[in-house]
CSV table of C-alpha atoms in Angstrom, one decimal:
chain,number,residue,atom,x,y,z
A,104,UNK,CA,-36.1,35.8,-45.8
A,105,UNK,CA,-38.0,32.6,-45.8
A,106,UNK,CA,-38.6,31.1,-42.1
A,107,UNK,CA,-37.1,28.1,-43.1
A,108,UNK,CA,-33.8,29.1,-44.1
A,109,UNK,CA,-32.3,30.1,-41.6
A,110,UNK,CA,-32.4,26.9,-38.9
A,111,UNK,CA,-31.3,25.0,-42.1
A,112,UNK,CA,-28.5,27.3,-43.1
A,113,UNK,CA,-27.2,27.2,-39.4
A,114,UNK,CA,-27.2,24.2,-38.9
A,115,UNK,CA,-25.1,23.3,-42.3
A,116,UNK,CA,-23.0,26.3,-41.2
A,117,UNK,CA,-21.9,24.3,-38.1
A,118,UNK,CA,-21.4,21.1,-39.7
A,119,UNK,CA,-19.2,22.3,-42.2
A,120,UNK,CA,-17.3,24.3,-39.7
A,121,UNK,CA,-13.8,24.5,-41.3
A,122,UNK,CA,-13.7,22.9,-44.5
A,123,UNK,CA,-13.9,25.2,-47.7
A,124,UNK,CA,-14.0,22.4,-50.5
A,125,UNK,CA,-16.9,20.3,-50.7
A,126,UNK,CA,-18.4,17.6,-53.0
A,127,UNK,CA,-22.2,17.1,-53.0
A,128,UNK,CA,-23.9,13.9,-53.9
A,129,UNK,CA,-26.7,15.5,-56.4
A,130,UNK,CA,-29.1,13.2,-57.6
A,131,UNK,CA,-31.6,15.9,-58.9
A,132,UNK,CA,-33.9,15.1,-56.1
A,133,UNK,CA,-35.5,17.1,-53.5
A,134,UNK,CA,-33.0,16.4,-51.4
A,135,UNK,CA,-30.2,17.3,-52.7
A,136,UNK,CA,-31.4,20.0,-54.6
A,137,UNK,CA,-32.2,21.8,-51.3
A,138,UNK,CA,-28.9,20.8,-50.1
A,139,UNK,CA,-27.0,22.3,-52.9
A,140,UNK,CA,-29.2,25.3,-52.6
A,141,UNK,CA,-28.5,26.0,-49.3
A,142,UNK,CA,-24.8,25.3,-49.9
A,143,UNK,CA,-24.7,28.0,-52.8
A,144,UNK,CA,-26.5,30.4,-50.9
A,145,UNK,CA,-23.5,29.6,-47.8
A,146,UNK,CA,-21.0,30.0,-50.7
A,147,UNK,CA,-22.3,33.2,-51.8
A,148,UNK,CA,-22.7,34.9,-48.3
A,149,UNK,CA,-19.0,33.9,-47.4
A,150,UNK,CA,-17.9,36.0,-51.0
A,151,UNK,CA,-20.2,39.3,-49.7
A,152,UNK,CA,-18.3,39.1,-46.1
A,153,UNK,CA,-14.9,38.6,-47.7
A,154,UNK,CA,-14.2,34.9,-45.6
A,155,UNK,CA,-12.7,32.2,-47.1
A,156,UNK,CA,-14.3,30.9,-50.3
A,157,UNK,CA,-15.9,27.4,-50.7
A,158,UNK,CA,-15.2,25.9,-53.4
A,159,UNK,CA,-18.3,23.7,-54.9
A,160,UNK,CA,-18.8,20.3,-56.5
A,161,UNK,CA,-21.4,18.4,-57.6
A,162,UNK,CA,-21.3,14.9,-58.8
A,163,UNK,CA,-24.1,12.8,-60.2
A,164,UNK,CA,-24.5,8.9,-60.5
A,165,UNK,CA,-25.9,7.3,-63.2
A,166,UNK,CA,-27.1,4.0,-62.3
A,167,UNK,CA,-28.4,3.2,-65.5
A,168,UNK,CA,-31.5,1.9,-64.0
A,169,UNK,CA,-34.2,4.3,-65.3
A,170,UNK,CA,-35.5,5.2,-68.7
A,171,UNK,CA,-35.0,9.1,-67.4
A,172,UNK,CA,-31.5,8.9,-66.1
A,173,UNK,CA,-30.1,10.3,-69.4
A,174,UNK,CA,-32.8,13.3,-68.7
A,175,UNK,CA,-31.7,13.7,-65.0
A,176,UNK,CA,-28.1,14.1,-66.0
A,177,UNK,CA,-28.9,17.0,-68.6
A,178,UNK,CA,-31.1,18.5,-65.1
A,179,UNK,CA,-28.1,18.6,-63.0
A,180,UNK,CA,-25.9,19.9,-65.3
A,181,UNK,CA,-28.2,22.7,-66.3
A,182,UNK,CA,-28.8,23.5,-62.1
A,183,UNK,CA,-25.2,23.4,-62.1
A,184,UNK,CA,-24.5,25.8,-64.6
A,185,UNK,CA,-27.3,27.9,-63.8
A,186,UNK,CA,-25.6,28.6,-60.3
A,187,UNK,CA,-21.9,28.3,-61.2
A,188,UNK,CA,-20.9,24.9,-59.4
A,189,UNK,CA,-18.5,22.6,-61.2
A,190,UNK,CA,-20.6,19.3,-62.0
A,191,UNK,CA,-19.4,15.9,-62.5
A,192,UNK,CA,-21.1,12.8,-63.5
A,193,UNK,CA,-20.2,8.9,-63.3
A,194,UNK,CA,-21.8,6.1,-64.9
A,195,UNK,CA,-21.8,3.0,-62.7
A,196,UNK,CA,-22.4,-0.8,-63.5
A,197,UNK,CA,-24.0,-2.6,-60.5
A,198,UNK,CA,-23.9,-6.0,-59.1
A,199,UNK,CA,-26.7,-7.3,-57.8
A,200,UNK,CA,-25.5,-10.6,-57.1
A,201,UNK,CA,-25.1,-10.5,-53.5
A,202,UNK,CA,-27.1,-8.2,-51.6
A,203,UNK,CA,-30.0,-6.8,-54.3
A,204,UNK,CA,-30.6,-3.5,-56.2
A,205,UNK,CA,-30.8,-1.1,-53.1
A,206,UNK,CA,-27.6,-2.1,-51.5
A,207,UNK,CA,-25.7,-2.4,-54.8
A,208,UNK,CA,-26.7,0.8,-55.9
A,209,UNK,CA,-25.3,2.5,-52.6
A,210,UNK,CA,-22.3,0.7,-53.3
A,211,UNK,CA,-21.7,2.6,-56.1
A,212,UNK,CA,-22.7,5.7,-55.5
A,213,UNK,CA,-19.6,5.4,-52.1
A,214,UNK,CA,-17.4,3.6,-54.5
A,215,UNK,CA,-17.7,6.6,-57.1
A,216,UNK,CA,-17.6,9.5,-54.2
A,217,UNK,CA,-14.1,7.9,-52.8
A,218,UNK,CA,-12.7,8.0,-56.0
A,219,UNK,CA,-13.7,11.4,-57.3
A,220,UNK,CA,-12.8,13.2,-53.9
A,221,UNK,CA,-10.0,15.5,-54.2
A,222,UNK,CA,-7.0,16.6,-51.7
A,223,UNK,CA,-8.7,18.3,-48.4
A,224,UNK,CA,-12.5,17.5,-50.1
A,225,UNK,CA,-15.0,16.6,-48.1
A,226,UNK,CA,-18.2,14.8,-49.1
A,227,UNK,CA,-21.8,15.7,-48.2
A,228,UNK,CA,-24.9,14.0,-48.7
A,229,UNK,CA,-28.0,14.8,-48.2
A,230,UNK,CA,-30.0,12.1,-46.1
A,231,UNK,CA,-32.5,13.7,-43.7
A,232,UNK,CA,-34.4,12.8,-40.7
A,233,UNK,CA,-36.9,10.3,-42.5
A,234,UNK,CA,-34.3,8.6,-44.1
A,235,UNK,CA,-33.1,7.6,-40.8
A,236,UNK,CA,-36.2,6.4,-38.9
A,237,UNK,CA,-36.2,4.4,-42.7
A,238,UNK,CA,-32.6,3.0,-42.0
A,239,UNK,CA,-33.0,2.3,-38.4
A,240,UNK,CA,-36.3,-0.2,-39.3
A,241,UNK,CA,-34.3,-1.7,-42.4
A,242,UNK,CA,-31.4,-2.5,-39.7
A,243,UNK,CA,-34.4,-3.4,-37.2
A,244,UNK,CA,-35.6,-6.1,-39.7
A,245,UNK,CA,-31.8,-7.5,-40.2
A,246,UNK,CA,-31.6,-8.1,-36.8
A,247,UNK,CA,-28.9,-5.8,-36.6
A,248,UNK,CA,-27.1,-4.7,-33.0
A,249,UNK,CA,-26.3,-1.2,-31.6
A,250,UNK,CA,-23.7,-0.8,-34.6
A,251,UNK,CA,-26.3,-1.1,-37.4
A,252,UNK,CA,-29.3,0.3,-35.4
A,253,UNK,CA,-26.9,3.6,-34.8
A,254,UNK,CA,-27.9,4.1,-38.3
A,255,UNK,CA,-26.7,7.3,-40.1
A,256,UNK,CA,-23.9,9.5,-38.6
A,257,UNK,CA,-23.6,13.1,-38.8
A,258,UNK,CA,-20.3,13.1,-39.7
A,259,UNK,CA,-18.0,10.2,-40.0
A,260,UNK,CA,-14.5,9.6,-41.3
A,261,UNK,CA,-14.7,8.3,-45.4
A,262,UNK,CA,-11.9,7.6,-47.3
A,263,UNK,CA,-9.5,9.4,-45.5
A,264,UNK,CA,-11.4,12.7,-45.2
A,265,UNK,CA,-14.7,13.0,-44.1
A,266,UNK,CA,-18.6,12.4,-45.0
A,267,UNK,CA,-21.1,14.9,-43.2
A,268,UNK,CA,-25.0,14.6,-43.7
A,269,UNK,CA,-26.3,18.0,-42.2
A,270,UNK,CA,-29.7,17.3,-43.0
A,271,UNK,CA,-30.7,14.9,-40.5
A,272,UNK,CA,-32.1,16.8,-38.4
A,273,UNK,CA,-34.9,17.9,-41.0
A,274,UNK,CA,-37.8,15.8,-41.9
A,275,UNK,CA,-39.2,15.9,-45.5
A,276,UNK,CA,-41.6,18.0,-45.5
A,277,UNK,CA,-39.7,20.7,-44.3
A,278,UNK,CA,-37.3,20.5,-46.9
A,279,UNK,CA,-40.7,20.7,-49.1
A,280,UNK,CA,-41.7,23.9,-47.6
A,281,UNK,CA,-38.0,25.4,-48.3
A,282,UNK,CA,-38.0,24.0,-51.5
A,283,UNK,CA,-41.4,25.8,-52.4
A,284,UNK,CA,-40.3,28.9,-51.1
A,285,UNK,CA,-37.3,29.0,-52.7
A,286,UNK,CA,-38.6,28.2,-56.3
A,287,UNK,CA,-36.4,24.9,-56.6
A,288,UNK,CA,-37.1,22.4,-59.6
A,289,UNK,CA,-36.4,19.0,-58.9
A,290,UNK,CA,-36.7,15.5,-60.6
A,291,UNK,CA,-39.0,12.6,-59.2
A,292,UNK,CA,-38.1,9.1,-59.3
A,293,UNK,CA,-41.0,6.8,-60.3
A,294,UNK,CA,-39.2,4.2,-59.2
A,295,UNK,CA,-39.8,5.1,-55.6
A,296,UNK,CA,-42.9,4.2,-56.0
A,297,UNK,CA,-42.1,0.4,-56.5
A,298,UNK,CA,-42.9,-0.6,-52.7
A,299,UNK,CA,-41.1,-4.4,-54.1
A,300,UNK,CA,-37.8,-2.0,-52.5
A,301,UNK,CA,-37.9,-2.0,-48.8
A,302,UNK,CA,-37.2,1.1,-48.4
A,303,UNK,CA,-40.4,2.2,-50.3
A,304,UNK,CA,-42.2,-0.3,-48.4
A,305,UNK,CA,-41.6,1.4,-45.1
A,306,UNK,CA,-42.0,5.0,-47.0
A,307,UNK,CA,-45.0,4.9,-48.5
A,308,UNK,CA,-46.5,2.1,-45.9
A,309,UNK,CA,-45.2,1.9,-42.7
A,310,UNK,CA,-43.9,5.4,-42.1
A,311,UNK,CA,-47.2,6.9,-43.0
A,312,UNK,CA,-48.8,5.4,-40.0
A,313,UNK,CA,-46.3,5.3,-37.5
A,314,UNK,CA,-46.5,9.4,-37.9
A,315,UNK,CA,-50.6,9.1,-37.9
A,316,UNK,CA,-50.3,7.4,-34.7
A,317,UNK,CA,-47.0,9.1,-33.1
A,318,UNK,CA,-46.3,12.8,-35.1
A,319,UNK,CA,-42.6,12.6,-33.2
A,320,UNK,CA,-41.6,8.6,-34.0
A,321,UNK,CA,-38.5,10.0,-36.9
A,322,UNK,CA,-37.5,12.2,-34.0
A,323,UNK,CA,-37.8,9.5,-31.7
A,324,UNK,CA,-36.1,7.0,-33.8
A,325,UNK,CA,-33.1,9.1,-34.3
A,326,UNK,CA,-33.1,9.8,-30.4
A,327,UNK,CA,-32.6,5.8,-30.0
A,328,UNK,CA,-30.3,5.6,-32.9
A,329,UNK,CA,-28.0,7.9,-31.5
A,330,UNK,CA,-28.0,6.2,-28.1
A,331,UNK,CA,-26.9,3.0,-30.2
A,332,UNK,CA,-23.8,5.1,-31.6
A,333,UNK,CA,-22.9,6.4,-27.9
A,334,UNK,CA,-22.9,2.4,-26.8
A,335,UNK,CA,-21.0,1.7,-29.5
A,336,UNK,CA,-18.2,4.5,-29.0
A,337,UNK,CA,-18.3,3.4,-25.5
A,338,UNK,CA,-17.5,-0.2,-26.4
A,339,UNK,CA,-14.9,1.3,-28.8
A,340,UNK,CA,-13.2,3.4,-25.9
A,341,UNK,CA,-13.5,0.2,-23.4
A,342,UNK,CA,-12.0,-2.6,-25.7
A,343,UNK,CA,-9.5,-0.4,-27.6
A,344,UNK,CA,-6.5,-1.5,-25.4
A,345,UNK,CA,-7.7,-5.3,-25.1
A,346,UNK,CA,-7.8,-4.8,-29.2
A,347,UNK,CA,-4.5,-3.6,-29.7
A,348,UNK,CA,-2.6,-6.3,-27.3
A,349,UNK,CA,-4.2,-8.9,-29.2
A,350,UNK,CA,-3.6,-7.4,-32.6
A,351,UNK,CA,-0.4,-8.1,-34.3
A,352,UNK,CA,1.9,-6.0,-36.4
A,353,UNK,CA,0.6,-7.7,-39.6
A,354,UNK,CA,-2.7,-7.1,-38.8
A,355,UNK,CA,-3.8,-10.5,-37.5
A,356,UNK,CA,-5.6,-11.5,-34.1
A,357,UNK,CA,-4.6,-13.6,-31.4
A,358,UNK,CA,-6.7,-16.8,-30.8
A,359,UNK,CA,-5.5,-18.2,-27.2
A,360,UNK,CA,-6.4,-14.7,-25.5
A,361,UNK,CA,-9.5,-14.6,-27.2
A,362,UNK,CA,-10.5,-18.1,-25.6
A,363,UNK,CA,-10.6,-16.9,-22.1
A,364,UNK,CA,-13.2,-14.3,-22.8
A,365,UNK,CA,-17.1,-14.4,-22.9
A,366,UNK,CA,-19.0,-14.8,-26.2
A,367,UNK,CA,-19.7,-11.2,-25.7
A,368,UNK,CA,-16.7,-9.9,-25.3
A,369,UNK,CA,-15.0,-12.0,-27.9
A,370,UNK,CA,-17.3,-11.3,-30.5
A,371,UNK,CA,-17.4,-7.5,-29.5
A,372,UNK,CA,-13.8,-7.7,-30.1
A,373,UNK,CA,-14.0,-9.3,-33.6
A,374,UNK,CA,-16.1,-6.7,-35.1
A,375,UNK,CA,-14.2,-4.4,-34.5
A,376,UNK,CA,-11.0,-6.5,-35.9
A,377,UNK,CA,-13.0,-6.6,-38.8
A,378,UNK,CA,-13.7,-3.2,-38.7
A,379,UNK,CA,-10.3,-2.0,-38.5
A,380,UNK,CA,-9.5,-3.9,-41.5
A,381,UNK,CA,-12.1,-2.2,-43.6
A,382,UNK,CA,-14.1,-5.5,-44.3
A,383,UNK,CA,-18.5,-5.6,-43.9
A,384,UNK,CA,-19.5,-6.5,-40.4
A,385,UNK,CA,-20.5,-9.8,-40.0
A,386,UNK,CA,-23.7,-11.1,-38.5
A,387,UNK,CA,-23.7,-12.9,-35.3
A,388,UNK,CA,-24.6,-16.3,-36.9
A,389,UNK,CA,-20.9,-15.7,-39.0
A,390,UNK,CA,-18.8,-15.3,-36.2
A,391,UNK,CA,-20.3,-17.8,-34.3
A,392,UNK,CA,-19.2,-20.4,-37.4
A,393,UNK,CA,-15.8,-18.6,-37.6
A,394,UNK,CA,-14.8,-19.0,-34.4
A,395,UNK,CA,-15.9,-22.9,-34.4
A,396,UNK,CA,-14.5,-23.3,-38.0
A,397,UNK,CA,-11.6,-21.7,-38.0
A,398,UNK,CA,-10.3,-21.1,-34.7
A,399,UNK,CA,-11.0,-23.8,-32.6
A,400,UNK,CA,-10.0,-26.3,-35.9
A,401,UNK,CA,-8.5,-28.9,-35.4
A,402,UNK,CA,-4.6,-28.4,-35.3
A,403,UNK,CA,-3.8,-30.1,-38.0
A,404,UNK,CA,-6.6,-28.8,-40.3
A,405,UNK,CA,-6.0,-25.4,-42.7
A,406,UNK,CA,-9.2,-24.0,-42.1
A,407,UNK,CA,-11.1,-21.1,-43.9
A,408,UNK,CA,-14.7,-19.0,-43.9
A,409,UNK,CA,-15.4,-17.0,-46.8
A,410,UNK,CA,-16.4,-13.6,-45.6
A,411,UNK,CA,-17.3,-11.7,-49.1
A,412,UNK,CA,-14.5,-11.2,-51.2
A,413,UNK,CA,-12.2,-12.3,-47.9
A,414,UNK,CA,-11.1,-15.7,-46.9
A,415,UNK,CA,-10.3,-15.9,-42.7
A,416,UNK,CA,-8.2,-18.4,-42.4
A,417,UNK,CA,-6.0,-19.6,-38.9
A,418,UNK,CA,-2.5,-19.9,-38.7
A,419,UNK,CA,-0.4,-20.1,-36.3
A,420,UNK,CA,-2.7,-19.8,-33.7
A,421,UNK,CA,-4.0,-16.1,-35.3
A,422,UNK,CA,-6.9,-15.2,-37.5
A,423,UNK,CA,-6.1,-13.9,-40.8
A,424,UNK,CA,-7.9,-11.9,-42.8
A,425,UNK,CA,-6.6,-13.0,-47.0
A,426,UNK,CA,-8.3,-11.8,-49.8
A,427,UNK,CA,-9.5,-14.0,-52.2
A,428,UNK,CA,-7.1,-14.4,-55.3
A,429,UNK,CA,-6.8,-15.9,-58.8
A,430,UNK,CA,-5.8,-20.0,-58.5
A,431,UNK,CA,-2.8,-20.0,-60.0
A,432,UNK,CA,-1.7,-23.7,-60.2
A,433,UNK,CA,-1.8,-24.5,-63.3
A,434,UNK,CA,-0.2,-21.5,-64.4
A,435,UNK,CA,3.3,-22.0,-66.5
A,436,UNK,CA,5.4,-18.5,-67.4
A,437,UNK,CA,8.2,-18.6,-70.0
A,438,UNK,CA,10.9,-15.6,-69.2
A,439,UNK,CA,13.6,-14.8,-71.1
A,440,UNK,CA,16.1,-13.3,-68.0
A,441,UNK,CA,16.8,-10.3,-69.6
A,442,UNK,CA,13.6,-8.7,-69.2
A,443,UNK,CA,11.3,-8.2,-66.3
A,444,UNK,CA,8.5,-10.6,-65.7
A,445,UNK,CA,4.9,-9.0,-64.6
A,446,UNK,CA,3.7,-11.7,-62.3
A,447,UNK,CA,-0.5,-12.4,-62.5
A,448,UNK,CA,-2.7,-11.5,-60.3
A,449,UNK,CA,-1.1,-8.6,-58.5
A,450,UNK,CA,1.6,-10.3,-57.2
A,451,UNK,CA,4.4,-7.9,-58.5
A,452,UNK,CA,7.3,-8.6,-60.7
A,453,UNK,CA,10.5,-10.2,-61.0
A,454,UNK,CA,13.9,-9.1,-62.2
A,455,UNK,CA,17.7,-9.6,-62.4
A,456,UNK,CA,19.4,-7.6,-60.4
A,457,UNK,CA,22.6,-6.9,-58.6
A,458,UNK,CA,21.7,-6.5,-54.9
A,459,UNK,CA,18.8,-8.1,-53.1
A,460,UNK,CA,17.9,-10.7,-54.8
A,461,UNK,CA,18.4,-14.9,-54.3
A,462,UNK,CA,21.1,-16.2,-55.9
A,463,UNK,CA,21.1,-18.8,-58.3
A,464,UNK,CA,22.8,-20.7,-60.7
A,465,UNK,CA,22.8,-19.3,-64.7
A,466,UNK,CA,20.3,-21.6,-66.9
A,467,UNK,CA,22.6,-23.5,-69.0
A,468,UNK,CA,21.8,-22.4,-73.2
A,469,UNK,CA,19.6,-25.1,-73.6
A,470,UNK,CA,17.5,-25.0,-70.3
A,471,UNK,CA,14.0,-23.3,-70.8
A,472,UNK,CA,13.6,-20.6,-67.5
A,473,UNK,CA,9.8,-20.6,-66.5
A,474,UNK,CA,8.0,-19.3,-63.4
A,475,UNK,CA,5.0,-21.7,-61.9
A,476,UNK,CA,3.0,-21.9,-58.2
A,477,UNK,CA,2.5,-24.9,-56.4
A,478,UNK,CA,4.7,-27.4,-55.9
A,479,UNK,CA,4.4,-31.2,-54.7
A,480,UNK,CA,6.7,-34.1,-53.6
A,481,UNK,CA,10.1,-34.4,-52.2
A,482,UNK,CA,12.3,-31.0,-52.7
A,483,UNK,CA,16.4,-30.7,-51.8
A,484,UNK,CA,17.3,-27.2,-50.5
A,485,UNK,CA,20.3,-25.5,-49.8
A,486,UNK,CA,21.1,-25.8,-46.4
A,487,UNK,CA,19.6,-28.9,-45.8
A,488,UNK,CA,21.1,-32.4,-45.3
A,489,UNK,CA,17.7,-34.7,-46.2
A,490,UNK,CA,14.8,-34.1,-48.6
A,491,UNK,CA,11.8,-32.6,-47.2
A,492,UNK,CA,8.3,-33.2,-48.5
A,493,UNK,CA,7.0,-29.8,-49.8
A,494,UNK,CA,4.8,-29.7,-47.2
A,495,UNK,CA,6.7,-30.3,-44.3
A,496,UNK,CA,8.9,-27.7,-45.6
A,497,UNK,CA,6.6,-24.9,-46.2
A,498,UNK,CA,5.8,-25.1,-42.2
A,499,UNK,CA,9.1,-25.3,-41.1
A,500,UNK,CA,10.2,-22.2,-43.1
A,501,UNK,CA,7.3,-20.3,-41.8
A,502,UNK,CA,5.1,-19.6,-44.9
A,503,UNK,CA,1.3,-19.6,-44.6
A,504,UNK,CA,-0.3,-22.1,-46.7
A,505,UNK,CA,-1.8,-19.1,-49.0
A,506,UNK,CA,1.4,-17.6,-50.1
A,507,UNK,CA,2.9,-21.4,-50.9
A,508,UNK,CA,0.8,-21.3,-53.6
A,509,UNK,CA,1.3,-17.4,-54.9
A,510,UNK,CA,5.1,-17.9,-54.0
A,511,UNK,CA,7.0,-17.6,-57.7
A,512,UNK,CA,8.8,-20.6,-58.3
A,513,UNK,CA,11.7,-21.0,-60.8
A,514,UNK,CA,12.4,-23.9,-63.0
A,515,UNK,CA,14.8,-24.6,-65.6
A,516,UNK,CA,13.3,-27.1,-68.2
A,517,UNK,CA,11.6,-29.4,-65.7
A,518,UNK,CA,13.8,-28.9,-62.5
A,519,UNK,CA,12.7,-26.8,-59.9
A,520,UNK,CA,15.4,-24.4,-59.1
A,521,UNK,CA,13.9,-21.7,-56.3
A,522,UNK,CA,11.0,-20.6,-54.6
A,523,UNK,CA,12.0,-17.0,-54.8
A,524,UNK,CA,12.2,-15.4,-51.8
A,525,UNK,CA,12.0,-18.3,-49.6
A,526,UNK,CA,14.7,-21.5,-50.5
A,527,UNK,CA,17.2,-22.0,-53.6
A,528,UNK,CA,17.3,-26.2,-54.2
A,529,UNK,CA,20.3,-28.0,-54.8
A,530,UNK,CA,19.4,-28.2,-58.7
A,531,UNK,CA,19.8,-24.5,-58.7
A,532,UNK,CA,22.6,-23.7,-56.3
A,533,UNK,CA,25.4,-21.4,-57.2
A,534,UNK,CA,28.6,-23.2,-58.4
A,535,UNK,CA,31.9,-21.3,-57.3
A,536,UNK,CA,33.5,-20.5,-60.6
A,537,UNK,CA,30.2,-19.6,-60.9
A,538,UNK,CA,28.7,-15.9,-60.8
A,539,UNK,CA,25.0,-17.1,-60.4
A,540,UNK,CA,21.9,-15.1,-61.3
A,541,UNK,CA,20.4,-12.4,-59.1
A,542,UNK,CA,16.4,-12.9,-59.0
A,543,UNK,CA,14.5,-9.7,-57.3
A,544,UNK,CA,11.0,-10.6,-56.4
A,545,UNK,CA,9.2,-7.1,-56.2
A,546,UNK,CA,6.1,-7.9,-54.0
A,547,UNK,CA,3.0,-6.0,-54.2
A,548,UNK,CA,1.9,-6.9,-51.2
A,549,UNK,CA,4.3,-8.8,-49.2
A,550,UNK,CA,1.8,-10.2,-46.6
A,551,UNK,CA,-0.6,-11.4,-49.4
A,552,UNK,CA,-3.6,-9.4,-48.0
């Protein structure tokens, strides 16, 4: 057997430890194809000794960015077929608005993997050691701290299971000499070629003499990026209880603690708020403006910092993380009552029903029932002796200025009846030879994030 195949077989071996079903990311390329090599030739040895069977998939994207893609698919599939792994391919449209080509593309290829991966699937990829040193200068030239400069895991969690990369460890040109050995076909993309990417800047110009001058710089490199991810699980360890007693039940964070710490320690903190909530860290300059323009706002003010598709906004005196949603104030709904009303924008649906709704009065036959958001000017409320104006009484009932304008609000012709879920006016009150109408609000998502 090849020299080569064993220390790569081990070493995939151990990574995989447990797991038995396995998606690979195949793009066709060296890479992967030596990675799905090595995992068929694991598969098979496990059938001879009788141990528990791995079960194999591939899955291919198809970014639609290359006159050859079409020809790449009809490569995988035939690898595929030629050593019995199921194969699966996915078409994705990018958007390149934001953050370029490179990054859009990795988007999704993750997006696609999440949403393909089956019950107790892992996914594995196959970056390798040069890919890293690559990483580590791209996050280098961001600026990035220890959390981007820690680069590429091993093995991290993704989308509740788990992402391995048991190839980084191996430089390129030993997965060349396997390759070789083996007999492997694999596609080339020109468009690595195109040094306008960064990443093929530093591959086919910087890397190149970094190794002519230092032969041990990737090794190196991945040395100091895996000190960054020890500082980092450090930080993680040290801060998780100061984290959790300034984190609320709906998954906000406390401002007044947070103004007694250091910038360092208060920004360490945030990231990791943000990275609980699933959302892109943000660079230093970003939290620097949302903690000046948001949290430390003047009280009065309703500040917010858009943060990708996430608005942060204060209230309170927390930071809340809100996605960003569809303006709805101009929006008019007719309903006819004996049907269910599908709200826009995600925002659920309403109902009549018998138990757990708000009770109103019945629409007289005449009276047009329609559902808006927003409201303005002086409103009456059950309960209450005085008029408020709308916006006093938002704050006093406790509603974040967000949801006042996704909050379903009920009219009758022109008279504002409810805001369901929150008051019931004096226009729509209940009369007692009345039996009233039951209105259910079914909430997607009851805290609007």
């Amino acid at each position: 057997m090849a020299n080569t195949y064993e220390p790569l077989l081990t070493a995939l071996t151990e990574q995989i430890g447990r797991h038995k079903k396995i998606l690979v990311g195949f793009s066709g390329g060296l890479d992967s194809t030596v990675l799905l090599h090595l995992l068929v030739r694991l598969r098979d040895e496990y059938l001879q000794t009788d141990r528990n069977l791995i079960v194999l998939r591939a899955m291919h994207i198809h970014h639609g960015l290359n006159v050859k893609a079409d020809f790449w698919v009809d490569h995988c599939r035939q690898v595929c077929a030629d050593w019995k792994v199921d194969f699966c391919t996915e078409k994705v449209n990018l958007d390149i608005r934001q953050n370029g080509i490179e990054a859009a593309a990795r988007e999704a290829r993750y997006q696609s993997f999440q949403q393909a991966l089956q019950q107790d699937e892992i996914l594995i990829t196959a970056q390798h050691l040069d890919d890293q040193a690559e990483t580590f200068l791209l996050a280098l030239k961001r600026g990035s701290g220890p959390a981007g400069l820690s680069s590429m895991p091993s093995c991290m969690p993704f989308a509740r299971t788990t992402l391995i990369r048991p190839l980084l460890n191996a430089n390129r040109a030993e997965l060349e000499e396997y390759a070789q050995e083996q007999g492997l076909k694999w596609v080339e993309d020109d468009s690595n070629q195109d040094d306008r990417y960064d990443r093929n800047f530093l591959r086919l110009h910087i890397m190149p003499l970094l190794n002519q001058r230092w032969s041990y710089f990737p090794q190196a490199v991945s040395r100091s990026a895996s000190l960054c991810g020890e500082q980092e699980q450090l930080l993680d360890e040290l801060l998780s209880e100061s984290l959790s007693s300034l984190t609320t039940l709906e998954g906000t964070i406390s401002i007044p603690p947070l103004e007694s710490y250091s910038e360092a320690k208060r920004n360490a903190l945030l990231r990791r708020w943000f990275n609980q909530r699933g959302v892109k860290m943000p660079e230093r300059a970003q939290l620097q403006r949302i903690w000046s323009e948001v949290a430390l706002a003047r009280q009065d003010a309703e500040p917010r910092f858009r943060l990708g598709q996430y608005d942060i906004r204060r209230y309170r005196q927390q930071l809340w993380l809100v996605p960003q949603h569809q303006l709805l104030a101009d929006t008019v709904l007719e309903w006819d009552i004996e049907q269910k009303l599908v709200l826009p924008d995600g925002l659920g649906v309403l109902i009549f029903s018998e138990e757990n709704g708000i009770i109103v009065r019945m629409p007289d036959k005449n009276e047009k029932v329609t559902i808006r958001f927003g409201v303005q000017g002086n409103i009456s409320i059950v309960g209450r002796q005085h008029s408020r104006h709308s916006k006093k009484l938002w704050q006093e009932l406790g509603v974040a200025p967000w949801l006042r304008e996704r909050t379903p609000l009920l009219y009758y012709d022109e008279k504002l009846i409810a805001a369901l879920g929150v008051f019931v006016t004096k226009e729509g009150q209940s009369l007692v030879d009345d039996a009233g109408l039951s209105v259910q609000w079914k909430k997607i998502s009851p805290h609007g994030e």
